[in-house]
Short mmCIF file of C-alpha atoms and ligand atoms in Angstrom, two decimals:
data_model
loop_
_atom_site.label_atom_id
_atom_site.label_comp_id
_atom_site.label_asym_id
_atom_site.label_seq_id
_atom_site.Cartn_x
_atom_site.Cartn_y
_atom_site.Cartn_z
CA MET F 1 78.12 112.19 75.83
CA ALA F 2 78.98 113.33 79.37
CA ARG F 3 79.09 110.28 81.60
CA PRO F 4 77.86 110.43 85.21
CA PHE F 5 80.29 109.87 88.09
CA ASN F 6 79.90 106.36 89.46
CA PHE F 7 80.78 106.11 93.16
CA GLY F 8 79.80 102.44 93.28
CA PRO F 9 82.05 100.12 95.33
CA GLY F 10 82.34 97.48 92.62
CA PRO F 11 81.92 96.73 89.86
CA ALA F 12 83.34 100.22 89.77
CA MET F 13 84.17 102.97 87.36
CA LEU F 14 86.82 102.31 84.71
CA PRO F 15 88.92 105.03 83.06
CA GLU F 16 86.96 106.46 80.14
CA SER F 17 90.01 106.26 77.86
CA VAL F 18 90.23 102.52 78.56
CA LEU F 19 86.56 102.05 77.67
CA GLN F 20 87.17 103.95 74.44
CA ILE F 21 89.98 101.58 73.46
CA VAL F 22 87.74 98.60 74.27
CA GLN F 23 84.98 100.11 72.15
CA ALA F 24 87.30 100.79 69.23
CA GLU F 25 88.77 97.28 69.34
CA LEU F 26 85.65 95.34 70.22
CA LEU F 27 84.53 94.22 66.76
CA ASP F 28 87.95 93.79 65.26
CA TRP F 29 91.04 93.42 67.45
CA LYS F 30 94.06 94.80 65.59
CA GLY F 31 92.82 93.81 62.15
CA ARG F 32 92.20 90.13 62.98
CA GLY F 33 88.53 90.42 62.07
CA LEU F 34 87.62 88.93 65.45
CA SER F 35 86.61 90.38 68.75
CA ILE F 36 88.89 89.69 71.68
CA ILE F 37 85.88 87.98 73.24
CA GLU F 38 85.80 85.43 70.42
CA MET F 39 89.48 84.56 70.33
CA THR F 40 91.05 81.35 71.56
CA HIS F 41 93.07 81.67 74.73
CA ARG F 42 95.62 79.29 73.19
CA GLY F 43 96.48 81.59 70.29
CA ASP F 44 99.45 83.94 70.05
CA ASP F 45 97.17 86.98 70.13
CA PHE F 46 95.61 86.32 73.50
CA LEU F 47 98.89 84.97 74.88
CA SER F 48 100.59 88.24 73.93
CA ILE F 49 97.85 90.16 75.77
CA ALA F 50 98.19 87.94 78.84
CA ARG F 51 102.00 88.08 78.98
CA LYS F 52 101.99 91.89 78.53
CA ALA F 53 99.42 92.31 81.33
CA GLU F 54 101.65 90.24 83.61
CA ALA F 55 104.79 92.14 82.65
CA ASP F 56 103.13 95.52 83.13
CA LEU F 57 101.81 94.48 86.54
CA ARG F 58 105.30 93.28 87.52
CA GLN F 59 106.66 96.66 86.55
CA LEU F 60 103.92 98.63 88.32
CA ILE F 61 104.14 96.89 91.69
CA GLY F 62 107.81 95.91 91.41
CA ILE F 63 107.26 92.16 91.64
CA PRO F 64 110.48 90.10 91.77
CA ASN F 65 110.69 86.87 89.78
CA HIS F 66 110.31 84.59 92.80
CA TYR F 67 106.74 85.87 93.11
CA LYS F 68 104.29 84.27 90.68
CA ILE F 69 101.26 85.98 89.16
CA LEU F 70 97.96 84.21 88.53
CA PHE F 71 94.77 85.48 86.94
CA LEU F 72 92.05 83.17 88.22
CA GLN F 73 88.27 83.15 88.65
CA GLY F 74 85.97 82.89 91.64
CA GLY F 75 86.62 86.33 93.09
CA ALA F 76 88.19 87.20 96.41
CA THR F 77 85.54 84.90 97.86
CA GLY F 78 87.09 81.95 96.03
CA GLN F 79 90.49 82.91 97.42
CA ASN F 80 89.12 82.71 100.95
CA ALA F 81 89.05 78.95 100.36
CA ALA F 82 92.10 78.79 98.09
CA VAL F 83 94.44 80.37 100.65
CA PRO F 84 94.01 77.76 103.40
CA LEU F 85 93.80 74.88 100.91
CA ASN F 86 97.09 75.91 99.32
CA LEU F 87 99.09 77.26 102.24
CA LEU F 88 98.22 75.18 105.31
CA GLY F 89 100.40 72.21 104.46
CA ASP F 90 100.62 70.07 107.60
CA LYS F 91 99.90 72.98 109.93
CA LYS F 92 96.58 73.06 111.74
CA THR F 93 96.17 76.75 112.47
CA ALA F 94 96.02 80.02 110.56
CA ASP F 95 95.93 83.46 112.17
CA TYR F 96 93.49 86.14 111.05
CA VAL F 97 93.11 89.81 111.94
CA ASN F 98 89.45 90.76 112.03
CA THR F 99 88.70 94.33 110.91
CA GLY F 100 85.13 93.90 109.73
CA HIS F 101 82.85 92.44 107.09
CA TRP F 102 85.36 91.10 104.58
CA SER F 103 87.79 89.80 107.21
CA THR F 104 84.88 87.97 108.80
CA ARG F 105 84.01 86.41 105.46
CA SER F 106 87.59 85.19 105.10
CA ILE F 107 87.59 83.82 108.65
CA ASN F 108 84.32 81.94 108.21
CA GLU F 109 85.53 80.30 105.02
CA ALA F 110 88.89 79.34 106.54
CA LYS F 111 87.12 77.66 109.48
CA LYS F 112 86.03 74.95 107.06
CA TYR F 113 89.66 73.95 106.59
CA CYS F 114 91.61 74.81 109.73
CA ASP F 115 91.59 76.19 113.23
CA VAL F 116 91.35 79.94 112.97
CA HIS F 117 93.14 81.95 115.63
CA ILE F 118 92.05 85.60 115.82
CA ALA F 119 95.36 87.42 116.26
CA ALA F 120 93.60 90.77 116.71
CA SER F 121 90.15 92.23 116.24
CA SER F 122 88.64 95.71 116.13
CA GLU F 123 85.24 94.43 117.16
CA ASN F 124 85.44 96.48 120.38
CA SER F 125 85.22 99.70 118.32
CA GLY F 126 82.44 98.34 116.11
CA PHE F 127 85.14 97.67 113.50
CA TRP F 128 85.91 101.37 113.06
CA HIS F 129 89.69 101.00 113.41
CA VAL F 130 92.65 98.78 112.59
CA PRO F 131 94.14 97.14 115.71
CA PRO F 132 97.70 98.44 116.10
CA GLN F 133 100.33 95.77 115.69
CA SER F 134 101.28 96.07 119.39
CA GLU F 135 97.95 94.35 120.17
CA TRP F 136 98.42 91.39 117.82
CA LYS F 137 98.99 87.98 119.40
CA PHE F 138 99.98 85.19 117.06
CA SER F 139 99.30 81.52 117.80
CA ALA F 140 102.17 79.09 118.40
CA ASP F 141 102.62 77.77 114.87
CA PRO F 142 100.36 79.45 112.28
CA ALA F 143 100.65 78.65 108.58
CA TYR F 144 100.12 82.34 107.79
CA VAL F 145 98.59 85.59 109.05
CA HIS F 146 95.68 86.96 107.02
CA ILE F 147 94.58 90.60 106.84
CA CYS F 148 92.16 92.62 104.75
CA SER F 149 94.12 95.73 103.78
CA ASN F 150 91.00 97.81 103.10
CA GLU F 151 87.55 97.07 104.48
CA THR F 152 85.41 98.23 101.58
CA ILE F 153 82.12 98.50 103.46
CA SER F 154 83.18 100.52 106.51
CA GLY F 155 86.01 102.39 104.80
CA VAL F 156 88.81 101.26 107.13
CA GLU F 157 92.30 100.92 105.66
CA TYR F 158 95.68 99.87 107.07
CA SER F 159 97.94 102.88 107.47
CA PHE F 160 100.91 100.68 108.39
CA MET F 161 102.66 97.66 106.94
CA PRO F 162 102.34 94.78 109.42
CA ASP F 163 105.49 92.91 110.35
CA THR F 164 104.83 89.22 110.87
CA GLY F 165 108.46 88.09 110.93
CA ALA F 166 108.88 84.60 109.53
CA ILE F 167 105.12 83.96 109.35
CA PRO F 168 103.87 84.52 105.80
CA LEU F 169 101.59 87.55 105.57
CA VAL F 170 98.52 87.11 103.34
CA ALA F 171 96.34 90.06 102.31
CA ASP F 172 92.97 90.50 100.68
CA MET F 173 93.75 93.69 98.75
CA SER F 174 90.60 93.69 96.64
CA SER F 175 89.70 97.31 97.22
CA ASN F 176 93.02 99.12 97.56
CA ILE F 177 95.47 97.29 95.33
CA LEU F 178 97.17 99.61 92.78
CA SER F 179 96.08 102.66 94.78
CA ARG F 180 99.58 103.20 96.24
CA PRO F 181 103.05 101.68 96.07
CA PHE F 182 103.68 98.83 98.53
CA ASP F 183 106.51 96.40 99.19
CA ILE F 184 105.42 93.00 97.91
CA ASN F 185 108.44 91.46 99.67
CA LYS F 186 106.62 91.90 102.98
CA PHE F 187 103.90 89.51 101.80
CA GLY F 188 103.70 85.79 101.21
CA LEU F 189 100.58 86.13 99.12
CA ILE F 190 98.12 88.80 98.08
CA TYR F 191 94.86 88.49 96.21
CA ALA F 192 92.25 90.83 94.80
CA GLY F 193 89.03 90.64 92.87
CA ALA F 194 89.44 92.92 89.85
CA GLN F 195 86.19 94.83 89.91
CA LYS F 196 87.27 97.55 92.35
CA ASN F 197 90.58 98.91 91.20
CA ILE F 198 91.88 96.64 88.44
CA GLY F 199 89.29 95.99 85.74
CA PRO F 200 86.01 94.24 85.05
CA THR F 201 84.54 91.63 87.33
CA GLY F 202 85.38 88.04 86.46
CA VAL F 203 89.11 87.90 87.06
CA THR F 204 90.93 87.50 90.36
CA LEU F 205 94.56 88.43 90.81
CA VAL F 206 96.83 86.27 92.99
CA ILE F 207 100.49 87.04 93.63
CA VAL F 208 102.27 84.31 95.57
CA ARG F 209 105.84 83.79 96.76
CA GLU F 210 107.26 80.71 95.13
CA ASP F 211 108.50 79.00 98.30
CA LEU F 212 104.94 78.82 99.67
CA LEU F 213 103.85 76.55 96.82
CA GLY F 214 103.83 72.76 96.85
CA LYS F 215 101.79 72.30 100.02
CA VAL F 216 98.36 72.08 98.42
CA LYS F 217 95.77 69.73 99.93
CA SER F 218 94.78 66.89 97.64
CA VAL F 219 91.08 67.86 97.91
CA CYS F 220 91.76 71.38 96.55
CA PRO F 221 89.72 72.08 93.40
CA SER F 222 92.02 72.29 90.37
CA VAL F 223 90.86 75.79 89.39
CA ILE F 224 92.20 77.23 92.66
CA ASP F 225 95.29 75.01 92.97
CA TYR F 226 98.10 77.55 92.53
CA THR F 227 100.79 74.99 91.73
CA LEU F 228 98.67 73.26 89.12
CA GLU F 229 97.52 76.56 87.60
CA LEU F 230 101.10 77.86 87.42
CA GLY F 231 102.11 74.69 85.58
CA TYR F 232 99.58 75.69 82.94
CA GLU F 233 100.47 79.43 83.07
CA TRP F 234 97.06 79.92 84.77
CA MET F 235 95.24 78.42 81.82
CA TYR F 236 94.42 74.93 83.12
CA ASN F 237 90.88 75.75 82.06
CA THR F 238 89.62 78.63 79.93
CA PRO F 239 90.77 81.85 81.60
CA PRO F 240 88.60 85.00 81.76
CA THR F 241 90.03 86.41 78.54
CA PHE F 242 88.03 89.62 78.23
CA PRO F 243 88.55 90.79 81.86
CA VAL F 244 92.29 90.04 81.55
CA TYR F 245 92.44 92.11 78.36
CA VAL F 246 90.67 95.09 79.95
CA SER F 247 92.78 94.80 83.12
CA GLY F 248 95.87 94.95 80.91
CA LEU F 249 94.60 98.20 79.41
CA VAL F 250 94.12 99.58 82.93
CA PHE F 251 97.73 98.64 83.81
CA GLU F 252 98.88 100.56 80.71
CA TRP F 253 96.73 103.52 81.79
CA ILE F 254 98.36 103.59 85.24
CA ILE F 255 101.85 103.31 83.76
CA LYS F 256 101.08 106.27 81.47
CA LYS F 257 99.90 108.26 84.49
CA GLY F 258 103.31 107.78 86.09
CA GLY F 259 102.83 104.56 88.04
CA LEU F 260 101.68 103.87 91.58
CA ALA F 261 103.54 106.77 93.21
CA ALA F 262 101.82 109.25 90.89
CA ILE F 263 98.44 107.55 91.39
CA GLU F 264 98.91 107.63 95.17
CA LYS F 265 99.51 111.38 95.09
CA ILE F 266 96.20 111.95 93.33
CA ASN F 267 94.42 109.48 95.63
CA ILE F 268 95.68 111.30 98.73
CA GLU F 269 94.50 114.61 97.29
CA LYS F 270 91.06 113.24 96.44
CA ALA F 271 90.57 111.61 99.84
CA ASN F 272 91.87 114.59 101.82
CA LYS F 273 89.53 116.93 99.98
CA LEU F 274 86.50 114.73 100.58
CA TYR F 275 87.25 114.05 104.27
CA ALA F 276 87.81 117.78 104.81
CA GLU F 277 84.30 118.39 103.54
CA VAL F 278 82.89 115.56 105.70
CA ASP F 279 84.56 117.13 108.77
CA ARG F 280 83.80 120.78 107.91
CA THR F 281 80.70 121.43 110.03
CA GLY F 282 79.53 118.28 111.79
CA PHE F 283 76.51 117.79 109.52
CA TYR F 284 78.25 114.75 108.04
CA THR F 285 79.91 112.19 110.34
CA ASN F 286 82.63 109.68 109.53
CA LYS F 287 83.05 107.08 112.27
CA VAL F 288 86.46 105.72 111.34
CA ASN F 289 89.50 106.26 113.56
CA LYS F 290 91.22 109.14 111.70
CA ARG F 291 94.50 107.33 111.07
CA ASP F 292 92.65 104.37 109.53
CA ARG F 293 90.38 106.26 107.15
CA SER F 294 90.27 104.62 103.74
CA ARG F 295 91.46 106.56 100.73
CA MET F 296 89.28 104.38 98.52
CA ASN F 297 85.92 104.15 100.31
CA VAL F 298 84.81 107.30 102.12
CA THR F 299 81.85 106.56 104.40
CA PHE F 300 79.72 109.05 106.25
CA TYR F 301 76.36 109.48 107.92
CA LEU F 302 73.88 112.35 107.81
CA PRO F 303 71.90 113.27 110.94
CA THR F 304 69.12 110.73 110.19
CA PRO F 305 68.70 107.59 108.03
CA GLU F 306 65.95 109.47 106.15
CA LEU F 307 68.44 112.15 105.17
CA ASP F 308 70.96 109.47 104.14
CA GLN F 309 68.38 108.10 101.79
CA ARG F 310 67.36 111.50 100.44
CA PHE F 311 71.01 112.40 99.90
CA ALA F 312 71.67 109.33 97.77
CA GLN F 313 68.46 109.79 95.80
CA GLU F 314 69.03 113.48 95.05
CA ALA F 315 72.67 112.85 94.19
CA LYS F 316 71.53 110.44 91.52
CA THR F 317 69.55 113.21 89.80
CA ARG F 318 72.83 115.21 89.67
CA ASP F 319 74.67 112.37 87.94
CA LEU F 320 76.42 111.24 91.14
CA LEU F 321 75.60 107.54 91.19
CA ASN F 322 75.64 104.67 93.71
CA LEU F 323 76.37 106.65 96.88
CA LYS F 324 74.09 104.60 99.09
CA GLY F 325 76.06 102.78 101.81
CA HIS F 326 76.18 98.99 102.01
CA LYS F 327 73.04 97.52 103.54
CA VAL F 328 74.88 96.29 106.64
CA ALA F 329 76.35 99.75 107.32
CA GLY F 330 73.74 102.21 106.06
CA GLY F 331 74.75 105.83 105.54
CA ILE F 332 76.66 106.99 102.49
CA ARG F 333 79.71 105.48 100.84
CA ALA F 334 81.67 107.26 98.13
CA SER F 335 84.09 104.87 96.47
CA ILE F 336 86.83 106.90 94.86
CA TYR F 337 89.10 104.34 93.24
CA ASN F 338 91.85 105.22 90.77
CA ALA F 339 89.44 105.82 87.90
CA MET F 340 87.42 108.49 89.75
CA PRO F 341 88.70 111.83 88.48
CA MET F 342 89.15 114.86 90.74
CA ALA F 343 86.20 116.41 88.91
CA GLY F 344 83.96 113.69 90.37
CA VAL F 345 85.13 114.44 93.90
CA ASP F 346 84.63 118.17 93.29
CA ALA F 347 81.11 117.56 92.00
CA LEU F 348 80.28 115.46 95.08
CA ILE F 349 81.63 118.15 97.42
CA ALA F 350 79.57 120.83 95.67
CA PHE F 351 76.49 118.66 96.10
CA MET F 352 77.28 118.02 99.79
CA ARG F 353 77.47 121.77 100.41
CA ASP F 354 74.24 122.42 98.58
CA PHE F 355 72.46 119.59 100.41
CA GLU F 356 73.67 120.81 103.78
CA LYS F 357 72.44 124.33 103.00
CA ARG F 358 68.99 122.99 102.30
CA TYR F 359 68.72 120.40 105.07
CA GLY F 360 71.33 121.38 107.70
C1 PLP V 1 84.49 93.10 97.03
C2 PLP V 1 85.37 92.46 98.04
C3 PLP V 1 85.37 91.08 98.25
C4 PLP V 1 84.46 90.15 97.49
O1 PLP V 1 84.96 90.00 96.23
P1 PLP V 1 84.28 89.00 95.17
O2 PLP V 1 85.12 89.26 93.97
O3 PLP V 1 82.86 89.42 95.03
O4 PLP V 1 84.41 87.62 95.69
C5 PLP V 1 86.24 90.56 99.18
N1 PLP V 1 87.06 91.35 99.88
C6 PLP V 1 87.08 92.69 99.72
C7 PLP V 1 88.01 93.52 100.52
C8 PLP V 1 86.23 93.29 98.80
O5 PLP V 1 86.24 94.62 98.63
#
């Protein structure tokens, strides 16, 4: 069966070879006579899966031992509350850089728990760029600085690694984690919902530097209390076993492909090809400041909203799925995460040319 190419922003495509392993193991995991879905999280079998997923992730990103890994629930949205509740300590203020929809979500949640200082914002460009670090102004004594490394809806991605000095840098990396190598040592904490570039929805990755722990507010719910969860090896309550298992298979898939440097090379090639087609004639328009164009979410507009709609509808009949832009942005969005093969990008480009010939 030839599967269509799914350009959806998340839950997103998974590597076909990973799905095949899941299918083969679903009824009977390694001869146990049980599905992974049915197994206790306290048993050696699931614990071996969990510990291997952690070890493989450590290897992939290059995570030193003084950074702790948690697989939690509640999505990136849950982390928007967890971050201030865990990291504020006795400080009153946290700094946020606002680059669009998901940053704004983080800011609005944090406002429930602290004074939010906007260190920089790209609102003046309609959120079509990342404010250069020269424009950032930190508050006097922030607990941390929060960024969203890739705005999934607009397709705006950091092209530089911010330097926040002694202030811990926190990043929502939901939609570009594992797409390129990065230096975890520059961050105090990162988090990501899995359903973009890690695995199935239902598990949330948190990587936190050990020295930031121990400041949790007493009202923090247990399931998002990092210190408590680490004491239970993130299994204070029943963890999302199946999503952790599939995520572990994705980590193995990336390692087999040569790791993050090899994945980045392919991602650059895919994005460059697609942006070159967007820019080719002016029929398609991408609004993002060129330097800040996302490698993961390529957004563009056709000459009219009617054509946007027709484009997405016709694409669907060619097995190019979920290209319609987010409802707040309109237009078209092609999410080309790690699992999207070059063949999918090529098929989209061929369709773009054909569509332009007929409607341009
Ligand atoms: C998808 C997404 C979210 C929301 O994630 P949930 O897992 O649905 O809570 C937050 N931030 C970014 C950057 C995203 O792409």
